């Protein structure tokens, strides 16, 4: 559908980022539609260090106490309130929370840290009661997809390092951008042919960082933070055929190891961007439902369990007598879940129950790489 865009040729005479924004906005009709009805929609502006930050508030019928701040995707270059309108309407209804969509400044005109500054300003405005006249009040859930997931992570770090201000109850990261090195296996495996390409991601990073592109700093690359403890409970959603898949799943594992209450859900068969493709993809609605359930849950005291489960990752176990690699493990309401890789290279998500500790002499086959083969059981 994108490739057949009849207006794409007319955009060829403008800067690349301008053409990309036009295509992104035109795509709303194709992939998102008009969205669901909500009780009230309010457009406002919140004071920020770089000037007023536009926001849109979606209030559902029968809203419960709390709020969800949504940070849109688009590689920090494209996207905005209008192109994520349908997704925010759906989230408001599923979560039964007012949703505050943030129209943060975009690159390359406004490189890092402009976007994060705007997002922190809106989070502080909500947390301090600035939105109470419009039915927006804590506890606050911060959510975002792709670049928005990246910004949501940085907002959470700013809150943690600022002594809990703004106050954030939970995070939702939908196929988040986490690692500026772009060095994961999925980045190579899905570099072309799956909507978001590796070259496009490099262009996004270069536009966002400007003169700092090529460097790696924990200020903008969450994967390079030395301490990830103390973050709020987190839901990480990934897509199977996405260059960002592995860095999102590695982030979930690292949060669990640090004692964060984390839940990971991979959507099989999906590509990057599916979250706003509600008109053409049923998985988008499933993701909205998943976030709605997560947002309504009470925090669980599972830090010790999260740490214990994360220690399963990197071990070799036996599945029906054959060695498999446990790549990732995470918490959840049901049995402990693991992502395993079999000898033929296929990966599958399944409960840990049924896997067995191998004898000392058993090691994984050579084509199962990057794993610990010493046969020890987890603590």
mmCIF file of C-alpha atoms in Angstrom:
data_model
loop_
_atom_site.group_PDB
_atom_site.id
_atom_site.type_symbol
_atom_site.label_atom_id
_atom_site.label_comp_id
_atom_site.label_asym_id
_atom_site.label_seq_id
_atom_site.Cartn_x
_atom_site.Cartn_y
_atom_site.Cartn_z
ATOM 1 C CA UNK A 1 0.000 0.000 0.000
ATOM 2 C CA UNK A 2 2.828 2.377 0.832
ATOM 3 C CA UNK A 3 4.696 1.444 -2.343
ATOM 4 C CA UNK A 4 1.580 2.181 -4.413
ATOM 5 C CA UNK A 5 1.049 5.648 -2.877
ATOM 6 C CA UNK A 6 -0.022 7.746 -5.917
ATOM 7 C CA UNK A 7 1.213 10.986 -4.351
ATOM 8 C CA UNK A 8 4.723 9.783 -3.508
ATOM 9 C CA UNK A 9 6.159 11.001 -6.814
ATOM 10 C CA UNK A 10 4.838 14.505 -6.167
ATOM 11 C CA UNK A 11 6.799 14.568 -2.895
ATOM 12 C CA UNK A 12 10.133 13.917 -4.614
ATOM 13 C CA UNK A 13 11.037 17.593 -4.889
ATOM 14 C CA UNK A 14 10.937 18.310 -1.155
ATOM 15 C CA UNK A 15 13.368 17.380 1.657
ATOM 16 C CA UNK A 16 13.284 13.714 2.589
ATOM 17 C CA UNK A 17 11.906 14.314 6.098
ATOM 18 C CA UNK A 18 9.092 16.479 4.720
ATOM 19 C CA UNK A 19 8.108 13.823 2.163
ATOM 20 C CA UNK A 20 8.224 11.142 4.855
ATOM 21 C CA UNK A 21 5.879 13.169 7.054
ATOM 22 C CA UNK A 22 3.391 13.619 4.213
ATOM 23 C CA UNK A 23 3.375 9.898 3.432
ATOM 24 C CA UNK A 24 3.001 9.025 7.112
ATOM 25 C CA UNK A 25 -0.012 11.326 7.478
ATOM 26 C CA UNK A 26 -1.627 10.110 4.243
ATOM 27 C CA UNK A 27 -1.303 6.539 5.490
ATOM 28 C CA UNK A 28 -3.698 7.199 8.373
ATOM 29 C CA UNK A 29 -6.705 6.676 6.102
ATOM 30 C CA UNK A 30 -5.250 3.406 4.771
ATOM 31 C CA UNK A 31 -4.134 1.760 7.986
ATOM 32 C CA UNK A 32 -5.926 3.427 10.911
ATOM 33 C CA UNK A 33 -9.237 4.865 9.782
ATOM 34 C CA UNK A 34 -11.201 7.316 11.894
ATOM 35 C CA UNK A 35 -10.886 5.459 15.176
ATOM 36 C CA UNK A 36 -13.337 4.744 17.975
ATOM 37 C CA UNK A 37 -15.687 7.176 19.657
ATOM 38 C CA UNK A 38 -14.631 8.648 23.000
ATOM 39 C CA UNK A 39 -16.606 10.869 25.338
ATOM 40 C CA UNK A 40 -14.457 13.999 24.919
ATOM 41 C CA UNK A 41 -11.417 15.245 22.996
ATOM 42 C CA UNK A 42 -9.554 18.351 24.195
ATOM 43 C CA UNK A 43 -6.613 20.126 22.526
ATOM 44 C CA UNK A 44 -4.297 22.090 24.829
ATOM 45 C CA UNK A 45 -0.689 23.245 25.139
ATOM 46 C CA UNK A 46 1.594 22.629 28.110
ATOM 47 C CA UNK A 47 4.505 24.936 29.021
ATOM 48 C CA UNK A 48 7.902 23.485 28.105
ATOM 49 C CA UNK A 49 11.518 24.618 28.046
ATOM 50 C CA UNK A 50 11.352 25.029 24.265
ATOM 51 C CA UNK A 51 7.936 26.680 24.229
ATOM 52 C CA UNK A 52 4.367 25.361 24.484
ATOM 53 C CA UNK A 53 3.988 21.601 23.858
ATOM 54 C CA UNK A 54 0.712 20.693 22.086
ATOM 55 C CA UNK A 55 -1.227 17.819 23.616
ATOM 56 C CA UNK A 56 -4.565 16.136 22.950
ATOM 57 C CA UNK A 57 -6.601 14.586 25.766
ATOM 58 C CA UNK A 58 -8.969 11.679 25.043
ATOM 59 C CA UNK A 59 -11.492 11.037 27.805
ATOM 60 C CA UNK A 60 -13.416 7.757 27.586
ATOM 61 C CA UNK A 61 -16.882 7.184 28.955
ATOM 62 C CA UNK A 62 -16.673 6.102 32.605
ATOM 63 C CA UNK A 63 -12.984 6.943 32.992
ATOM 64 C CA UNK A 64 -11.369 5.648 36.157
ATOM 65 C CA UNK A 65 -8.725 7.533 38.192
ATOM 66 C CA UNK A 66 -5.351 7.793 36.502
ATOM 67 C CA UNK A 67 -3.942 8.823 33.152
ATOM 68 C CA UNK A 68 -1.938 7.405 30.270
ATOM 69 C CA UNK A 69 0.575 9.639 28.503
ATOM 70 C CA UNK A 70 1.166 8.449 24.936
ATOM 71 C CA UNK A 71 4.358 9.219 23.011
ATOM 72 C CA UNK A 72 3.991 8.455 19.309
ATOM 73 C CA UNK A 73 6.440 6.639 17.082
ATOM 74 C CA UNK A 74 7.966 7.732 13.801
ATOM 75 C CA UNK A 75 11.701 7.692 14.377
ATOM 76 C CA UNK A 76 11.616 11.099 16.091
ATOM 77 C CA UNK A 77 11.132 12.505 12.553
ATOM 78 C CA UNK A 78 7.544 11.749 11.489
ATOM 79 C CA UNK A 79 4.250 11.210 13.281
ATOM 80 C CA UNK A 80 2.144 13.331 15.550
ATOM 81 C CA UNK A 81 -1.190 13.695 17.278
ATOM 82 C CA UNK A 82 -3.201 13.280 14.071
ATOM 83 C CA UNK A 83 -1.447 10.161 12.774
ATOM 84 C CA UNK A 84 -1.859 8.347 16.121
ATOM 85 C CA UNK A 85 -5.370 9.593 16.828
ATOM 86 C CA UNK A 86 -7.041 6.209 16.251
ATOM 87 C CA UNK A 87 -4.550 4.352 18.454
ATOM 88 C CA UNK A 88 -5.043 6.825 21.312
ATOM 89 C CA UNK A 89 -8.834 6.556 21.060
ATOM 90 C CA UNK A 90 -8.567 2.773 21.293
ATOM 91 C CA UNK A 91 -6.211 2.961 24.270
ATOM 92 C CA UNK A 92 -8.510 5.367 26.097
ATOM 93 C CA UNK A 93 -11.424 2.957 25.740
ATOM 94 C CA UNK A 94 -9.441 -0.209 26.529
ATOM 95 C CA UNK A 95 -7.642 1.254 29.550
ATOM 96 C CA UNK A 96 -10.638 3.338 30.682
ATOM 97 C CA UNK A 97 -8.140 6.133 31.305
ATOM 98 C CA UNK A 98 -7.764 9.651 29.919
ATOM 99 C CA UNK A 99 -5.013 9.462 27.295
ATOM 100 C CA UNK A 100 -2.710 12.457 26.832
ATOM 101 C CA UNK A 101 -1.075 12.373 23.388
ATOM 102 C CA UNK A 102 2.079 14.506 23.169
ATOM 103 C CA UNK A 103 3.061 16.400 20.004
ATOM 104 C CA UNK A 104 6.745 16.671 20.905
ATOM 105 C CA UNK A 105 9.217 18.513 18.663
ATOM 106 C CA UNK A 106 10.592 16.512 15.743
ATOM 107 C CA UNK A 107 14.056 16.078 14.253
ATOM 108 C CA UNK A 108 15.999 17.098 12.248
ATOM 109 C CA UNK A 109 14.796 20.625 13.004
ATOM 110 C CA UNK A 110 14.863 19.861 16.736
ATOM 111 C CA UNK A 111 17.480 17.169 17.501
ATOM 112 C CA UNK A 112 18.082 15.497 20.863
ATOM 113 C CA UNK A 113 17.279 16.443 23.599
ATOM 114 C CA UNK A 114 14.310 18.544 22.414
ATOM 115 C CA UNK A 115 11.820 15.653 22.232
ATOM 116 C CA UNK A 116 12.691 14.248 25.659
ATOM 117 C CA UNK A 117 12.497 17.735 27.188
ATOM 118 C CA UNK A 118 8.947 18.143 25.850
ATOM 119 C CA UNK A 119 7.870 14.713 27.093
ATOM 120 C CA UNK A 120 9.270 15.249 30.586
ATOM 121 C CA UNK A 121 7.495 18.623 30.744
ATOM 122 C CA UNK A 122 4.120 17.023 29.967
ATOM 123 C CA UNK A 123 4.722 14.186 32.457
ATOM 124 C CA UNK A 124 5.523 16.717 35.176
ATOM 125 C CA UNK A 125 2.432 18.753 34.243
ATOM 126 C CA UNK A 126 0.228 15.671 34.667
ATOM 127 C CA UNK A 127 1.978 14.507 37.830
ATOM 128 C CA UNK A 128 1.692 17.941 39.476
ATOM 129 C CA UNK A 129 -2.044 18.163 38.858
ATOM 130 C CA UNK A 130 -1.998 20.501 35.854
ATOM 131 C CA UNK A 131 -4.622 18.463 34.059
ATOM 132 C CA UNK A 132 -7.094 17.987 36.896
ATOM 133 C CA UNK A 133 -9.564 20.449 35.403
ATOM 134 C CA UNK A 134 -9.732 18.137 32.386
ATOM 135 C CA UNK A 135 -10.057 14.901 34.349
ATOM 136 C CA UNK A 136 -6.352 14.031 34.055
ATOM 137 C CA UNK A 137 -4.720 13.036 37.309
ATOM 138 C CA UNK A 138 -2.346 10.345 38.618
ATOM 139 C CA UNK A 139 -1.392 7.532 38.815
ATOM 140 C CA UNK A 140 0.405 7.902 35.496
ATOM 141 C CA UNK A 141 1.140 5.244 32.892
ATOM 142 C CA UNK A 142 3.693 6.302 30.256
ATOM 143 C CA UNK A 143 3.400 4.496 26.920
ATOM 144 C CA UNK A 144 4.973 4.796 23.513
ATOM 145 C CA UNK A 145 5.780 2.877 20.346
ATOM 146 C CA UNK A 146 9.131 2.753 18.555
ATOM 147 C CA UNK A 147 10.719 6.213 19.048
ATOM 148 C CA UNK A 148 7.927 6.874 21.539
ATOM 149 C CA UNK A 149 9.006 3.786 23.488
ATOM 150 C CA UNK A 150 12.531 5.172 23.514
ATOM 151 C CA UNK A 151 11.266 8.510 24.863
ATOM 152 C CA UNK A 152 9.054 6.758 27.435
ATOM 153 C CA UNK A 153 12.126 4.929 28.746
ATOM 154 C CA UNK A 154 14.060 8.187 29.066
ATOM 155 C CA UNK A 155 11.131 9.845 30.849
ATOM 156 C CA UNK A 156 11.144 6.953 33.334
ATOM 157 C CA UNK A 157 14.868 7.365 33.963
ATOM 158 C CA UNK A 158 14.402 11.117 34.444
ATOM 159 C CA UNK A 159 11.679 10.416 37.007
ATOM 160 C CA UNK A 160 13.776 7.824 38.844
ATOM 161 C CA UNK A 161 16.858 10.006 38.929
ATOM 162 C CA UNK A 162 14.770 13.017 39.932
ATOM 163 C CA UNK A 163 13.584 11.380 43.122
ATOM 164 C CA UNK A 164 10.270 10.140 41.761
ATOM 165 C CA UNK A 165 9.103 13.295 40.012
ATOM 166 C CA UNK A 166 7.192 12.986 37.789
ATOM 167 C CA UNK A 167 5.484 10.055 39.493
ATOM 168 C CA UNK A 168 5.099 7.108 37.092
ATOM 169 C CA UNK A 169 3.237 3.914 37.973
ATOM 170 C CA UNK A 170 3.896 1.851 34.854
ATOM 171 C CA UNK A 171 5.566 1.808 31.434
ATOM 172 C CA UNK A 172 4.324 0.378 28.138
ATOM 173 C CA UNK A 173 7.001 -0.005 25.449
ATOM 174 C CA UNK A 174 5.784 -1.114 22.021
ATOM 175 C CA UNK A 175 8.694 -2.325 19.834
ATOM 176 C CA UNK A 176 10.881 0.341 21.485
ATOM 177 C CA UNK A 177 14.136 1.757 20.115
ATOM 178 C CA UNK A 178 16.690 0.941 22.817
ATOM 179 C CA UNK A 179 20.198 0.542 21.381
ATOM 180 C CA UNK A 180 21.950 3.210 19.295
ATOM 181 C CA UNK A 181 24.527 0.677 18.086
ATOM 182 C CA UNK A 182 21.890 -1.075 15.900
ATOM 183 C CA UNK A 183 23.917 -4.278 16.262
ATOM 184 C CA UNK A 184 21.381 -6.989 17.139
ATOM 185 C CA UNK A 185 20.785 -10.163 15.130
ATOM 186 C CA UNK A 186 17.241 -9.064 14.199
ATOM 187 C CA UNK A 187 18.694 -5.807 12.835
ATOM 188 C CA UNK A 188 20.612 -7.908 10.303
ATOM 189 C CA UNK A 189 17.953 -10.563 9.727
ATOM 190 C CA UNK A 190 15.133 -8.124 8.927
ATOM 191 C CA UNK A 191 17.265 -5.353 7.402
ATOM 192 C CA UNK A 192 15.150 -5.235 4.229
ATOM 193 C CA UNK A 193 11.704 -6.297 3.114
ATOM 194 C CA UNK A 194 9.788 -5.894 6.389
ATOM 195 C CA UNK A 195 8.555 -2.269 6.196
ATOM 196 C CA UNK A 196 11.062 -0.642 8.584
ATOM 197 C CA UNK A 197 14.523 -1.131 7.073
ATOM 198 C CA UNK A 198 17.955 -0.947 8.673
ATOM 199 C CA UNK A 199 18.884 2.009 6.462
ATOM 200 C CA UNK A 200 15.774 3.888 7.546
ATOM 201 C CA UNK A 201 16.677 3.284 11.185
ATOM 202 C CA UNK A 202 20.161 4.692 10.565
ATOM 203 C CA UNK A 203 18.593 7.756 8.958
ATOM 204 C CA UNK A 204 16.262 8.173 11.940
ATOM 205 C CA UNK A 205 19.152 8.003 14.402
ATOM 206 C CA UNK A 206 21.258 10.438 12.382
ATOM 207 C CA UNK A 207 18.353 12.886 12.128
ATOM 208 C CA UNK A 208 17.630 12.625 15.842
ATOM 209 C CA UNK A 209 21.213 12.951 17.053
ATOM 210 C CA UNK A 210 22.556 15.430 14.514
ATOM 211 C CA UNK A 211 26.231 16.104 15.225
ATOM 212 C CA UNK A 212 26.250 13.378 17.886
ATOM 213 C CA UNK A 213 25.409 10.623 15.404
ATOM 214 C CA UNK A 214 28.028 7.888 15.468
ATOM 215 C CA UNK A 215 28.635 8.193 19.186
ATOM 216 C CA UNK A 216 26.977 6.026 21.826
ATOM 217 C CA UNK A 217 25.939 7.630 25.085
ATOM 218 C CA UNK A 218 23.608 6.476 27.842
ATOM 219 C CA UNK A 219 21.936 9.896 27.641
ATOM 220 C CA UNK A 220 20.191 8.745 24.463
ATOM 221 C CA UNK A 221 20.881 4.978 24.299
ATOM 222 C CA UNK A 222 19.011 3.220 27.144
ATOM 223 C CA UNK A 223 20.880 -0.040 26.456
ATOM 224 C CA UNK A 224 24.055 1.646 27.693
ATOM 225 C CA UNK A 225 22.682 2.645 31.103
ATOM 226 C CA UNK A 226 24.732 1.000 33.827
ATOM 227 C CA UNK A 227 21.838 0.914 36.318
ATOM 228 C CA UNK A 228 18.331 0.038 35.130
ATOM 229 C CA UNK A 229 16.889 -0.826 38.532
ATOM 230 C CA UNK A 230 14.113 1.145 40.162
ATOM 231 C CA UNK A 231 11.992 1.560 37.052
ATOM 232 C CA UNK A 232 8.214 1.072 37.249
ATOM 233 C CA UNK A 233 6.557 -2.167 36.206
ATOM 234 C CA UNK A 234 6.868 -2.516 32.459
ATOM 235 C CA UNK A 235 5.101 -4.160 29.545
ATOM 236 C CA UNK A 236 7.298 -4.722 26.480
ATOM 237 C CA UNK A 237 5.625 -5.606 23.181
ATOM 238 C CA UNK A 238 7.686 -6.764 20.193
ATOM 239 C CA UNK A 239 6.959 -7.819 16.598
ATOM 240 C CA UNK A 240 8.500 -11.000 15.203
ATOM 241 C CA UNK A 241 9.691 -9.556 11.872
ATOM 242 C CA UNK A 242 11.151 -6.277 13.097
ATOM 243 C CA UNK A 243 14.704 -4.955 13.123
ATOM 244 C CA UNK A 244 14.027 -3.719 16.682
ATOM 245 C CA UNK A 245 12.790 -7.062 18.009
ATOM 246 C CA UNK A 246 15.962 -8.317 19.683
ATOM 247 C CA UNK A 247 16.889 -5.063 21.404
ATOM 248 C CA UNK A 248 13.375 -4.804 22.850
ATOM 249 C CA UNK A 249 13.462 -8.372 24.135
ATOM 250 C CA UNK A 250 16.989 -7.976 25.495
ATOM 251 C CA UNK A 251 15.773 -4.861 27.304
ATOM 252 C CA UNK A 252 12.940 -6.825 28.901
ATOM 253 C CA UNK A 253 15.412 -9.472 30.081
ATOM 254 C CA UNK A 254 17.735 -6.843 31.520
ATOM 255 C CA UNK A 255 14.912 -5.116 33.378
ATOM 256 C CA UNK A 256 13.864 -8.448 34.868
ATOM 257 C CA UNK A 257 17.431 -9.167 35.952
ATOM 258 C CA UNK A 258 17.490 -5.781 37.716
ATOM 259 C CA UNK A 259 14.357 -6.648 39.684
ATOM 260 C CA UNK A 260 11.818 -4.718 37.613
ATOM 261 C CA UNK A 261 8.376 -6.325 37.298
ATOM 262 C CA UNK A 262 8.405 -6.862 33.531
ATOM 263 C CA UNK A 263 6.088 -8.640 31.110
ATOM 264 C CA UNK A 264 7.115 -9.390 27.530
ATOM 265 C CA UNK A 265 4.742 -10.215 24.685
ATOM 266 C CA UNK A 266 5.973 -10.968 21.170
ATOM 267 C CA UNK A 267 3.373 -10.766 18.373
ATOM 268 C CA UNK A 268 4.186 -13.561 15.908
ATOM 269 C CA UNK A 269 4.085 -12.760 12.211
ATOM 270 C CA UNK A 270 3.955 -9.007 12.770
ATOM 271 C CA UNK A 271 6.113 -6.249 11.299
ATOM 272 C CA UNK A 272 7.149 -2.931 12.793
ATOM 273 C CA UNK A 273 4.287 -0.431 12.770
ATOM 274 C CA UNK A 274 1.448 -2.933 13.198
ATOM 275 C CA UNK A 275 0.316 -1.121 16.339
ATOM 276 C CA UNK A 276 -1.383 1.630 14.336
ATOM 277 C CA UNK A 277 -2.572 -0.658 11.507
ATOM 278 C CA UNK A 278 -5.924 -1.344 13.164
ATOM 279 C CA UNK A 279 -7.858 -1.085 9.926
ATOM 280 C CA UNK A 280 -5.861 -3.843 8.204
ATOM 281 C CA UNK A 281 -4.415 -5.883 11.071
ATOM 282 C CA UNK A 282 -6.302 -7.596 13.900
ATOM 283 C CA UNK A 283 -3.139 -7.790 16.016
ATOM 284 C CA UNK A 284 -3.376 -4.045 16.650
ATOM 285 C CA UNK A 285 -6.645 -4.549 18.512
ATOM 286 C CA UNK A 286 -5.115 -7.448 20.427
ATOM 287 C CA UNK A 287 -2.276 -5.176 21.504
ATOM 288 C CA UNK A 288 -4.735 -2.508 22.674
ATOM 289 C CA UNK A 289 -6.558 -5.145 24.745
ATOM 290 C CA UNK A 290 -3.273 -6.357 26.224
ATOM 291 C CA UNK A 291 -2.323 -2.830 27.266
ATOM 292 C CA UNK A 292 -5.784 -2.295 28.717
ATOM 293 C CA UNK A 293 -5.408 -5.341 30.954
ATOM 294 C CA UNK A 294 -1.892 -4.337 31.956
ATOM 295 C CA UNK A 295 -2.915 -0.775 32.822
ATOM 296 C CA UNK A 296 -5.699 -2.018 35.088
ATOM 297 C CA UNK A 297 -3.479 -4.408 37.067
ATOM 298 C CA UNK A 298 -2.166 -3.573 40.491
ATOM 299 C CA UNK A 299 1.624 -3.582 40.951
ATOM 300 C CA UNK A 300 2.964 -6.995 41.890
ATOM 301 C CA UNK A 301 5.787 -7.566 44.341
ATOM 302 C CA UNK A 302 7.753 -9.902 42.086
ATOM 303 C CA UNK A 303 11.257 -8.468 42.093
ATOM 304 C CA UNK A 304 12.855 -11.630 43.475
ATOM 305 C CA UNK A 305 10.941 -13.801 41.016
ATOM 306 C CA UNK A 306 11.907 -11.560 38.121
ATOM 307 C CA UNK A 307 15.581 -11.837 39.027
ATOM 308 C CA UNK A 308 15.374 -15.601 39.415
ATOM 309 C CA UNK A 309 13.650 -16.052 36.081
ATOM 310 C CA UNK A 310 16.101 -13.855 34.223
ATOM 311 C CA UNK A 311 18.878 -16.235 35.278
ATOM 312 C CA UNK A 312 17.320 -18.902 33.059
ATOM 313 C CA UNK A 313 18.420 -16.931 29.993
ATOM 314 C CA UNK A 314 21.621 -18.112 28.354
ATOM 315 C CA UNK A 315 21.353 -21.700 29.681
ATOM 316 C CA UNK A 316 21.035 -24.935 27.769
ATOM 317 C CA UNK A 317 18.124 -27.282 28.544
ATOM 318 C CA UNK A 318 16.646 -30.398 27.008
ATOM 319 C CA UNK A 319 13.356 -30.385 25.122
ATOM 320 C CA UNK A 320 12.261 -33.971 24.434
ATOM 321 C CA UNK A 321 15.887 -34.984 24.895
ATOM 322 C CA UNK A 322 17.327 -32.443 22.446
ATOM 323 C CA UNK A 323 19.435 -29.444 23.570
ATOM 324 C CA UNK A 324 17.809 -26.020 23.207
ATOM 325 C CA UNK A 325 18.974 -22.559 24.157
ATOM 326 C CA UNK A 326 16.876 -20.464 26.511
ATOM 327 C CA UNK A 327 17.314 -17.010 24.983
ATOM 328 C CA UNK A 328 15.002 -15.020 27.233
ATOM 329 C CA UNK A 329 12.686 -15.481 30.188
ATOM 330 C CA UNK A 330 10.199 -13.155 31.755
ATOM 331 C CA UNK A 331 7.484 -12.785 34.338
ATOM 332 C CA UNK A 332 3.798 -13.130 33.709
ATOM 333 C CA UNK A 333 0.540 -14.117 35.340
ATOM 334 C CA UNK A 334 0.789 -17.731 34.235
ATOM 335 C CA UNK A 335 3.702 -20.176 34.236
ATOM 336 C CA UNK A 336 7.180 -18.802 33.670
ATOM 337 C CA UNK A 337 7.631 -18.210 29.955
ATOM 338 C CA UNK A 338 10.783 -18.644 27.904
ATOM 339 C CA UNK A 339 11.905 -17.950 24.368
ATOM 340 C CA UNK A 340 13.916 -20.935 23.159
ATOM 341 C CA UNK A 341 15.996 -21.571 20.039
ATOM 342 C CA UNK A 342 16.149 -25.093 18.692
ATOM 343 C CA UNK A 343 19.021 -26.703 16.807
ATOM 344 C CA UNK A 344 17.419 -25.940 13.427
ATOM 345 C CA UNK A 345 17.429 -22.233 14.280
ATOM 346 C CA UNK A 346 13.683 -21.917 14.850
ATOM 347 C CA UNK A 347 12.462 -19.989 17.880
ATOM 348 C CA UNK A 348 9.352 -20.594 19.953
ATOM 349 C CA UNK A 349 7.740 -19.104 23.052
ATOM 350 C CA UNK A 350 6.567 -21.671 25.578
ATOM 351 C CA UNK A 351 6.287 -22.278 29.330
ATOM 352 C CA UNK A 352 9.511 -23.281 31.069
ATOM 353 C CA UNK A 353 7.680 -26.325 32.417
ATOM 354 C CA UNK A 354 8.792 -29.409 30.490
ATOM 355 C CA UNK A 355 12.376 -28.355 29.887
ATOM 356 C CA UNK A 356 14.956 -30.433 31.718
ATOM 357 C CA UNK A 357 18.472 -29.807 32.987
ATOM 358 C CA UNK A 358 20.934 -31.694 30.758
ATOM 359 C CA UNK A 359 23.618 -34.076 32.054
ATOM 360 C CA UNK A 360 27.087 -32.575 32.371
ATOM 361 C CA UNK A 361 28.221 -34.267 29.148
ATOM 362 C CA UNK A 362 25.475 -32.747 27.024
ATOM 363 C CA UNK A 363 26.193 -29.491 25.227
ATOM 364 C CA UNK A 364 24.270 -27.585 22.627
ATOM 365 C CA UNK A 365 24.977 -28.245 18.954
ATOM 366 C CA UNK A 366 27.368 -25.881 17.221
ATOM 367 C CA UNK A 367 24.630 -24.071 15.331
ATOM 368 C CA UNK A 368 23.036 -22.896 18.585
ATOM 369 C CA UNK A 369 25.381 -20.023 19.306
ATOM 370 C CA UNK A 370 26.010 -17.409 21.937
ATOM 371 C CA UNK A 371 24.884 -19.471 24.914
ATOM 372 C CA UNK A 372 26.275 -20.914 28.125
ATOM 373 C CA UNK A 373 26.831 -24.657 27.720
ATOM 374 C CA UNK A 374 28.182 -25.560 31.124
ATOM 375 C CA UNK A 375 25.008 -27.432 32.052
ATOM 376 C CA UNK A 376 24.434 -25.685 35.370
ATOM 377 C CA UNK A 377 20.885 -25.274 36.593
ATOM 378 C CA UNK A 378 19.672 -21.772 37.519
ATOM 379 C CA UNK A 379 19.681 -20.789 41.167
#
